Short mmCIF file of C-alpha atoms and ligand atoms in Angstrom, two decimals:
data_model
loop_
_atom_site.label_atom_id
_atom_site.label_comp_id
_atom_site.label_asym_id
_atom_site.label_seq_id
_atom_site.Cartn_x
_atom_site.Cartn_y
_atom_site.Cartn_z
CA MET A 157 -2.65 -8.77 16.23
CA THR A 158 -3.91 -11.65 16.04
CA LYS A 159 -2.96 -14.55 14.35
CA PRO A 160 -4.70 -17.31 11.82
CA LEU A 161 -5.54 -20.35 12.45
CA ASN A 162 -6.41 -21.87 9.35
CA LEU A 163 -8.97 -24.78 9.27
CA GLY A 164 -9.92 -27.65 7.12
CA MET A 165 -13.14 -29.32 8.03
CA ILE A 166 -13.42 -32.57 6.91
CA GLY A 167 -17.57 -33.52 6.76
CA TYR A 168 -20.47 -31.70 7.45
CA GLY A 169 -22.84 -32.88 9.07
CA PHE A 170 -24.54 -32.40 12.51
CA MET A 171 -21.13 -32.06 14.29
CA GLY A 172 -19.81 -30.15 11.20
CA ARG A 173 -21.50 -27.64 11.75
CA ALA A 174 -21.51 -27.25 15.32
CA HIS A 175 -17.83 -27.05 15.62
CA THR A 176 -17.91 -24.45 12.48
CA ASN A 177 -20.67 -22.48 14.67
CA GLY A 178 -17.61 -22.81 17.19
CA TYR A 179 -15.15 -21.43 15.58
CA LYS A 180 -17.29 -18.67 14.05
CA ARG A 181 -18.73 -17.16 16.84
CA VAL A 182 -15.75 -17.74 19.27
CA GLY A 183 -14.00 -14.51 18.11
CA ASP A 184 -16.69 -12.24 19.10
CA PHE A 185 -16.99 -13.64 22.48
CA PHE A 186 -13.42 -14.25 23.63
CA PRO A 187 -12.08 -11.32 21.97
CA GLU A 188 -8.72 -11.49 24.11
CA LEU A 189 -7.32 -14.54 21.86
CA GLU A 190 -4.18 -14.20 20.25
CA TYR A 191 -5.68 -17.10 17.32
CA ARG A 192 -8.78 -16.55 15.08
CA PRO A 193 -9.94 -19.42 13.28
CA VAL A 194 -10.37 -19.39 9.82
CA LEU A 195 -12.72 -20.97 7.63
CA LYS A 196 -10.01 -21.91 5.09
CA ALA A 197 -11.62 -25.08 3.60
CA ALA A 198 -14.51 -27.74 3.51
CA CYS A 199 -13.49 -31.47 2.40
CA ALA A 200 -16.15 -34.11 1.65
CA ARG A 201 -15.99 -36.90 -1.46
CA ASN A 202 -19.61 -35.25 -2.87
CA GLN A 203 -19.05 -32.27 -4.19
CA GLU A 204 -21.99 -30.69 -4.69
CA LYS A 205 -22.81 -31.11 -0.69
CA VAL A 206 -19.49 -29.79 -0.11
CA GLN A 207 -19.90 -27.23 -2.18
CA ALA A 208 -23.32 -26.22 -0.44
CA PHE A 209 -21.80 -26.51 3.10
CA ALA A 210 -18.66 -24.39 2.43
CA ASP A 211 -21.67 -21.78 0.65
CA GLN A 212 -23.55 -21.86 3.73
CA TRP A 213 -20.84 -21.30 6.43
CA GLY A 214 -18.31 -19.73 4.82
CA TYR A 215 -14.95 -21.99 3.86
CA GLU A 216 -13.28 -20.63 1.56
CA SER A 217 -12.38 -23.40 -1.04
CA ILE A 218 -13.46 -27.21 -0.88
CA GLU A 219 -11.67 -30.09 -1.41
CA THR A 220 -13.26 -33.42 -2.16
CA ASP A 221 -10.48 -35.85 -1.10
CA TRP A 222 -8.36 -35.54 2.67
CA ARG A 223 -5.54 -36.29 1.56
CA GLU A 224 -5.50 -33.16 -0.68
CA LEU A 225 -6.57 -31.04 2.25
CA LEU A 226 -3.77 -32.66 4.51
CA LYS A 227 -1.08 -31.10 1.31
CA ARG A 228 -2.28 -28.04 1.54
CA ASP A 229 0.19 -25.24 3.62
CA ASP A 230 -2.44 -22.95 3.44
CA ILE A 231 -4.52 -25.63 6.34
CA ASP A 232 -2.78 -25.62 9.89
CA ALA A 233 -5.47 -27.56 12.14
CA VAL A 234 -8.24 -30.28 10.31
CA ASP A 235 -11.06 -31.41 12.04
CA ILE A 236 -12.59 -34.86 12.05
CA CYS A 237 -15.97 -34.95 11.95
CA VAL A 238 -16.35 -38.47 9.65
CA PRO A 239 -17.82 -41.64 10.83
CA ASN A 240 -15.48 -43.54 13.62
CA ASN A 241 -14.06 -45.83 11.27
CA LEU A 242 -12.15 -42.93 9.18
CA HIS A 243 -10.78 -41.48 12.22
CA LYS A 244 -7.63 -43.48 12.37
CA GLU A 245 -6.61 -43.22 8.86
CA ILE A 246 -6.99 -39.63 8.49
CA ALA A 247 -5.64 -38.15 11.88
CA ILE A 248 -2.41 -40.50 11.78
CA ALA A 249 -2.07 -38.98 8.01
CA ALA A 250 -2.74 -35.74 9.64
CA ALA A 251 -0.23 -35.63 12.24
CA GLU A 252 2.93 -36.96 9.81
CA ALA A 253 1.63 -34.13 7.75
CA GLY A 254 2.19 -31.64 10.90
CA LYS A 255 -1.41 -30.44 11.06
CA MET A 256 -2.99 -30.19 14.70
CA ILE A 257 -6.19 -32.55 14.88
CA LEU A 258 -9.83 -31.55 16.46
CA CYS A 259 -11.11 -34.95 16.57
CA GLU A 260 -14.60 -35.58 16.90
CA LYS A 261 -15.63 -38.54 19.83
CA PRO A 262 -15.66 -41.12 20.23
CA LEU A 263 -11.41 -41.23 19.28
CA ALA A 264 -12.08 -44.34 17.36
CA MET A 265 -13.12 -47.75 16.69
CA ASP A 266 -11.39 -49.18 19.61
CA THR A 267 -8.52 -49.33 22.01
CA ALA A 268 -5.90 -50.70 19.44
CA GLU A 269 -6.13 -47.54 16.86
CA GLY A 270 -6.22 -44.79 19.81
CA GLU A 271 -3.16 -45.96 20.94
CA GLU A 272 -2.02 -45.55 17.21
CA MET A 273 -2.96 -42.47 17.01
CA CYS A 274 -1.91 -41.08 20.09
CA GLN A 275 1.29 -42.37 19.18
CA ALA A 276 0.96 -40.43 15.89
CA VAL A 277 -0.06 -36.62 17.89
CA GLU A 278 2.95 -37.49 19.88
CA LYS A 279 5.74 -38.58 17.62
CA ALA A 280 4.46 -35.31 15.33
CA GLY A 281 4.02 -32.79 18.52
CA VAL A 282 1.06 -31.83 17.09
CA ALA A 283 -1.38 -29.64 19.20
CA ASN A 284 -4.90 -32.23 19.51
CA THR A 285 -8.25 -32.48 21.07
CA VAL A 286 -11.19 -34.72 21.27
CA TRP A 287 -14.78 -33.41 20.92
CA TYR A 288 -16.65 -33.84 24.56
CA ASN A 289 -18.34 -31.33 24.51
CA TYR A 290 -20.26 -31.57 27.55
CA ARG A 291 -17.15 -31.19 30.15
CA ARG A 292 -18.23 -27.38 29.02
CA VAL A 293 -21.20 -26.70 29.49
CA PRO A 294 -21.12 -24.04 32.32
CA ALA A 295 -22.83 -26.26 34.93
CA VAL A 296 -21.02 -29.55 34.10
CA THR A 297 -17.47 -27.11 34.53
CA LEU A 298 -18.82 -25.86 37.82
CA ALA A 299 -19.44 -29.17 39.16
CA LYS A 300 -16.02 -29.63 38.46
CA ASN A 301 -14.16 -27.03 40.01
CA LEU A 302 -17.11 -27.72 43.32
CA ILE A 303 -15.14 -31.47 43.02
CA ASP A 304 -11.91 -30.08 42.81
CA GLU A 305 -12.57 -27.55 45.69
CA GLY A 306 -13.09 -31.01 48.37
CA LYS A 307 -17.42 -29.66 48.59
CA LEU A 308 -18.22 -32.74 48.37
CA GLY A 309 -16.23 -34.75 50.58
CA ARG A 310 -15.23 -38.50 50.01
CA ILE A 311 -16.85 -39.85 47.27
CA PHE A 312 -19.62 -42.64 47.19
CA HIS A 313 -21.32 -42.86 44.50
CA TYR A 314 -21.27 -41.76 40.21
CA ARG A 315 -24.62 -42.43 38.00
CA ALA A 316 -25.29 -41.56 34.87
CA ASN A 317 -28.01 -42.00 31.97
CA PHE A 318 -27.71 -41.37 27.99
CA LEU A 319 -31.63 -42.00 27.19
CA GLN A 320 -32.92 -42.12 23.21
CA ASP A 321 -35.79 -43.65 21.41
CA TRP A 322 -34.43 -42.49 17.90
CA THR A 323 -34.15 -46.27 16.81
CA ILE A 324 -36.94 -48.39 17.96
CA SER A 325 -38.69 -48.73 14.56
CA GLU A 326 -37.28 -51.75 12.73
CA ASP A 327 -37.55 -50.46 9.36
CA LEU A 328 -34.63 -48.35 10.22
CA PRO A 329 -32.43 -48.97 7.75
CA GLN A 330 -28.19 -49.61 9.05
CA GLY A 331 -25.20 -47.78 7.47
CA GLY A 332 -25.39 -44.51 4.94
CA ALA A 333 -25.17 -40.87 5.58
CA ALA A 334 -27.54 -40.31 8.25
CA LEU A 335 -27.46 -43.66 9.53
CA TRP A 336 -23.65 -45.29 10.16
CA ARG A 337 -24.52 -44.93 13.90
CA LEU A 338 -26.33 -48.02 13.38
CA ASP A 339 -23.60 -49.99 11.55
CA ALA A 340 -20.90 -51.54 13.50
CA ALA A 341 -18.13 -51.37 10.51
CA ALA A 342 -18.60 -47.65 10.66
CA ALA A 343 -19.43 -47.05 13.77
CA GLY A 344 -17.62 -49.91 15.91
CA SER A 345 -20.06 -50.39 18.78
CA GLY A 346 -23.70 -48.78 19.13
CA VAL A 347 -24.89 -46.13 22.48
CA THR A 348 -21.44 -47.76 24.79
CA GLY A 349 -19.11 -45.28 21.73
CA ASP A 350 -22.00 -43.25 21.20
CA LEU A 351 -23.44 -42.15 24.22
CA LEU A 352 -21.98 -43.83 26.98
CA ALA A 353 -18.43 -42.52 25.71
CA HIS A 354 -19.81 -38.65 26.59
CA CYS A 355 -21.12 -40.03 30.34
CA ILE A 356 -17.42 -41.63 31.10
CA ASP A 357 -15.55 -38.81 29.85
CA THR A 358 -16.94 -36.60 32.03
CA ALA A 359 -16.58 -39.64 35.01
CA ILE A 360 -13.32 -40.03 34.51
CA TRP A 361 -12.84 -36.08 34.44
CA LEU A 362 -14.99 -35.30 37.69
CA ASN A 363 -13.74 -38.67 39.52
CA GLY A 364 -11.18 -40.14 38.54
CA LYS A 365 -9.78 -43.39 37.29
CA VAL A 366 -12.16 -46.79 36.86
CA ASP A 367 -10.54 -49.52 37.79
CA ASN A 368 -13.08 -52.41 36.40
CA VAL A 369 -16.46 -52.72 35.07
CA THR A 370 -19.17 -55.28 34.83
CA ALA A 371 -21.26 -54.64 31.61
CA MET A 372 -24.23 -56.12 29.87
CA THR A 373 -26.19 -55.48 25.99
CA GLU A 374 -28.39 -55.86 24.19
CA THR A 375 -29.29 -55.72 19.87
CA PHE A 376 -33.03 -55.73 20.43
CA ILE A 377 -33.77 -55.44 16.55
CA LYS A 378 -31.15 -58.09 15.11
CA GLU A 379 -31.44 -57.62 11.41
CA ARG A 380 -32.00 -54.30 9.26
CA VAL A 381 -32.12 -53.34 5.73
CA HIS A 382 -28.46 -52.17 4.83
CA THR A 383 -28.35 -48.96 2.57
CA GLU A 384 -25.83 -49.54 0.78
CA THR A 385 -26.74 -53.40 -0.05
CA GLY A 386 -30.51 -53.20 -0.16
CA GLU A 387 -30.31 -56.26 1.78
CA LYS A 388 -31.26 -56.93 5.62
CA GLN A 389 -28.22 -57.54 7.22
CA GLN A 390 -27.56 -58.37 10.92
CA VAL A 391 -26.58 -55.56 13.27
CA GLY A 392 -23.58 -55.45 15.30
CA ILE A 393 -24.34 -52.58 17.58
CA ASP A 394 -25.17 -52.91 21.18
CA ASP A 395 -28.86 -51.03 21.20
CA ALA A 396 -28.26 -50.70 24.70
CA CYS A 397 -25.98 -50.81 27.64
CA ALA A 398 -25.81 -50.90 31.04
CA PHE A 399 -22.22 -51.44 33.44
CA LEU A 400 -21.54 -51.47 36.91
CA CYS A 401 -17.68 -50.11 38.02
CA ARG A 402 -15.41 -48.94 40.49
CA PHE A 403 -13.50 -46.10 40.67
CA ASN A 404 -10.03 -45.52 41.25
CA ASN A 405 -11.07 -43.72 44.77
CA GLY A 406 -13.48 -46.40 46.15
CA SER A 407 -16.60 -44.97 44.76
CA LEU A 408 -19.21 -47.10 43.02
CA GLY A 409 -20.28 -46.08 39.66
CA LEU A 410 -23.84 -47.19 37.40
CA PHE A 411 -24.41 -46.49 34.07
CA GLU A 412 -26.66 -46.79 31.80
CA SER A 413 -27.79 -46.47 27.74
CA THR A 414 -30.30 -46.56 25.60
CA ARG A 415 -31.77 -45.80 21.82
CA TYR A 416 -35.11 -47.72 23.61
CA ALA A 417 -36.29 -45.56 25.74
CA ARG A 418 -39.74 -43.80 24.22
CA GLY A 419 -40.06 -40.13 25.29
CA HIS A 420 -36.38 -39.34 25.51
CA LYS A 421 -34.78 -37.70 23.42
CA ALA A 422 -30.93 -37.02 24.92
CA LEU A 423 -31.74 -37.40 28.35
CA TYR A 424 -27.82 -37.37 29.85
CA THR A 425 -27.62 -36.74 33.50
CA PHE A 426 -25.57 -37.93 36.05
CA GLU A 427 -25.54 -37.68 39.75
CA ILE A 428 -23.00 -37.81 42.33
CA ASN A 429 -23.02 -38.41 45.59
CA GLY A 430 -20.30 -37.79 48.49
CA GLU A 431 -19.64 -37.49 52.22
CA HIS A 432 -21.09 -33.58 52.75
CA ALA A 433 -23.20 -32.68 49.50
CA SER A 434 -24.40 -34.04 46.45
CA ILE A 435 -24.34 -32.81 43.13
CA LYS A 436 -27.56 -33.72 40.19
CA TRP A 437 -27.29 -32.73 35.98
CA ASP A 438 -29.53 -32.95 33.56
CA LEU A 439 -28.53 -32.23 29.71
CA HIS A 440 -32.13 -30.80 29.11
CA ASP A 441 -32.36 -28.48 31.70
CA LEU A 442 -28.30 -27.81 31.11
CA HIS A 443 -27.88 -24.48 32.63
CA ARG A 444 -28.79 -25.65 36.18
CA LEU A 445 -26.63 -27.58 38.75
CA GLU A 446 -28.61 -29.42 41.59
CA TYR A 447 -27.01 -29.03 44.95
CA PHE A 448 -27.18 -30.76 48.31
CA ASP A 449 -25.10 -30.16 51.03
CA HIS A 450 -25.56 -31.42 54.29
CA ARG A 451 -23.84 -28.89 56.42
CA ASP A 452 -26.18 -26.42 55.49
CA GLU A 453 -28.00 -25.13 58.79
CA GLY A 454 -30.96 -28.04 59.22
CA LYS A 455 -34.16 -25.76 58.68
CA LEU A 456 -32.70 -24.52 55.92
CA ARG A 457 -31.24 -28.11 54.43
CA GLY A 458 -32.29 -29.56 50.97
CA TRP A 459 -31.62 -29.48 47.35
CA ARG A 460 -31.12 -26.19 45.69
CA SER A 461 -31.25 -25.57 42.39
CA ILE A 462 -28.25 -23.21 41.18
CA HIS A 463 -28.75 -21.56 37.68
CA VAL A 464 -25.43 -21.36 36.54
CA THR A 465 -25.48 -18.20 35.00
CA ASP A 466 -23.55 -15.25 37.18
CA ASN A 467 -21.03 -13.30 35.03
CA GLY A 468 -18.60 -12.43 38.20
CA GLY A 469 -16.16 -15.30 37.54
CA GLU A 470 -18.34 -17.82 39.89
CA HIS A 471 -19.66 -19.35 37.52
CA PRO A 472 -17.43 -20.54 34.45
CA TYR A 473 -17.54 -19.28 30.87
CA MET A 474 -20.45 -17.24 31.66
CA ASP A 475 -18.53 -13.85 32.04
CA LYS A 476 -18.45 -14.39 28.43
CA TRP A 477 -21.95 -14.15 27.47
CA TRP A 478 -25.09 -11.89 28.24
CA VAL A 479 -25.95 -10.94 31.85
CA PRO A 480 -26.88 -12.54 35.12
CA GLY A 481 -30.12 -15.00 34.76
CA LEU A 482 -29.48 -14.97 30.80
CA GLN A 483 -28.71 -18.52 30.01
CA ILE A 484 -26.78 -20.18 26.99
CA GLY A 485 -27.24 -23.39 25.71
CA TYR A 486 -25.81 -27.05 23.78
CA GLU A 487 -24.08 -24.95 21.10
CA HIS A 488 -21.89 -23.03 23.61
CA SER A 489 -20.10 -26.02 24.86
CA PHE A 490 -17.87 -26.18 21.34
CA VAL A 491 -17.64 -22.27 21.66
CA HIS A 492 -16.13 -22.99 24.68
CA HIS A 493 -14.18 -26.27 23.37
CA VAL A 494 -12.87 -23.72 20.21
CA ALA A 495 -11.69 -20.94 23.01
CA ASP A 496 -9.87 -23.62 25.12
CA PHE A 497 -8.13 -24.69 22.44
CA LEU A 498 -6.93 -21.46 20.85
CA LYS A 499 -5.57 -20.86 24.60
CA SER A 500 -3.59 -23.84 24.40
CA LEU A 501 -2.38 -22.92 21.27
CA GLU A 502 -0.91 -19.63 23.35
CA THR A 503 0.29 -21.26 26.72
CA GLY A 504 1.47 -24.57 25.51
CA THR A 505 -0.55 -26.25 28.14
CA PRO A 506 -2.72 -29.21 26.42
CA CYS A 507 -6.57 -28.73 25.60
CA GLY A 508 -8.18 -31.57 27.38
CA PRO A 509 -9.84 -34.05 26.79
CA THR A 510 -6.55 -34.81 24.75
CA PHE A 511 -6.12 -38.05 22.41
CA ARG A 512 -4.43 -39.63 24.95
CA ASP A 513 -6.95 -38.77 27.69
CA ALA A 514 -10.29 -39.70 25.21
CA LEU A 515 -8.06 -43.22 24.97
CA GLU A 516 -8.84 -43.77 28.63
CA THR A 517 -12.77 -43.53 27.64
CA GLN A 518 -11.75 -45.72 24.54
CA LYS A 519 -10.48 -48.54 27.36
CA ILE A 520 -13.47 -48.24 29.50
CA CYS A 521 -15.62 -48.64 26.50
CA ASP A 522 -13.73 -51.70 24.65
CA ALA A 523 -13.40 -53.30 28.81
CA VAL A 524 -17.66 -52.62 29.06
CA LEU A 525 -17.97 -54.39 25.82
CA GLY A 526 -15.84 -56.97 26.36
CA SER A 527 -17.01 -57.70 29.57
CA ALA A 528 -21.07 -57.66 28.25
CA LYS A 529 -19.82 -60.45 26.07
CA THR A 530 -18.23 -63.01 28.58
CA GLY A 531 -20.11 -62.53 31.51
CA ALA A 532 -17.39 -61.26 33.78
CA TRP A 533 -16.10 -58.61 35.69
CA GLN A 534 -13.02 -56.88 33.36
CA GLU A 535 -10.29 -54.67 34.43
CA VAL A 536 -9.85 -51.75 31.95
CA GLY A 537 -6.73 -52.07 30.39
C1 LIG B 47 -26.55 -39.31 18.88
O1 LIG B 47 -27.63 -39.83 18.41
C2 LIG B 47 -26.08 -38.59 19.13
O2 LIG B 47 -26.07 -37.09 18.27
C3 LIG B 47 -24.36 -38.11 19.69
O3 LIG B 47 -23.45 -38.53 18.70
C4 LIG B 47 -23.64 -37.26 20.02
O4 LIG B 47 -22.47 -37.37 20.68
C5 LIG B 47 -24.41 -36.47 21.40
O5 LIG B 47 -24.26 -35.42 22.10
C6 LIG B 47 -26.34 -36.70 21.27
O6 LIG B 47 -26.24 -37.97 20.39
#
């Protein structure tokens, strides 16, 4: 007998679709799970749009006020897929209403807000997770397993990039449904919270705590028309950010993100160099993990490209999908996240990254933005 997990989705944008796809597919591919998501309600202010979303994706009902959604007894969990400036208020109210919470990244606008959110879910004792989905790309999870097995040995270097090119035009306005990421009042920051936060979440998962950072940011286009006022307003987000850091394990980190790298749409890459071996991963080729092991026999030594599609248990999550050699994609990382969340309800073990885990990423983002202002190294709070 499966148990229903009644979901209320708040928001209907790109992430609303990505998460809903995860809820819909999980039962077919992870049939052993006790819980099954039920798409109970979709919620957003615009009635026509949220109804269209609900009809298309199969939500049973709609709400136009998230407070009404939280009052409903037939909702067990809420998924927060709205701009970052709304996360805190909704999450705290949801926790107080006893709802489980799946919150889109980044957790909050800043560390102070994130701390309040952590306290709320911890006080209420509700299950919670933050959608840093790249952890659950099988090749990235495999990297985690290899590192935890000690295959790399001592780690010396961690470097990551997240490059895009969609904001180069100065005619692009800031604010509003599709462009809230350009509006500091809604997003909190630019590439730091939106893109580097992904790199940081993966990095601290793979390589542990970051102690301190030194950063630079740039806003290339200083003024943009604001969608709400129709007026040109100062741009408050960082268009690009680069930072150096020291990890607690003694390794050095180098991170870069921009929305001004012509030709790159979502080039998230990382490379880790250890004493014995190195690992590389690239979102544009997400089912492959590049691996070099110095301990290989000399004449065979070289980078190998592991096609992460074996289903005999060697490659994380892949036993759930097709046959060896047939790869999966971006959307599956969300299916995996839902599966792990449902599993966590069975086992009582939290589904990472929890709010508390994601707060660590938030602290690093704050230190990065702080250091970019002062020009000095900054400890991670
Ligand atoms: C921005 O373009 C964005 O959609 C991020 O908001 C996502 O988190 C990232 O995964 C892809 O890029």
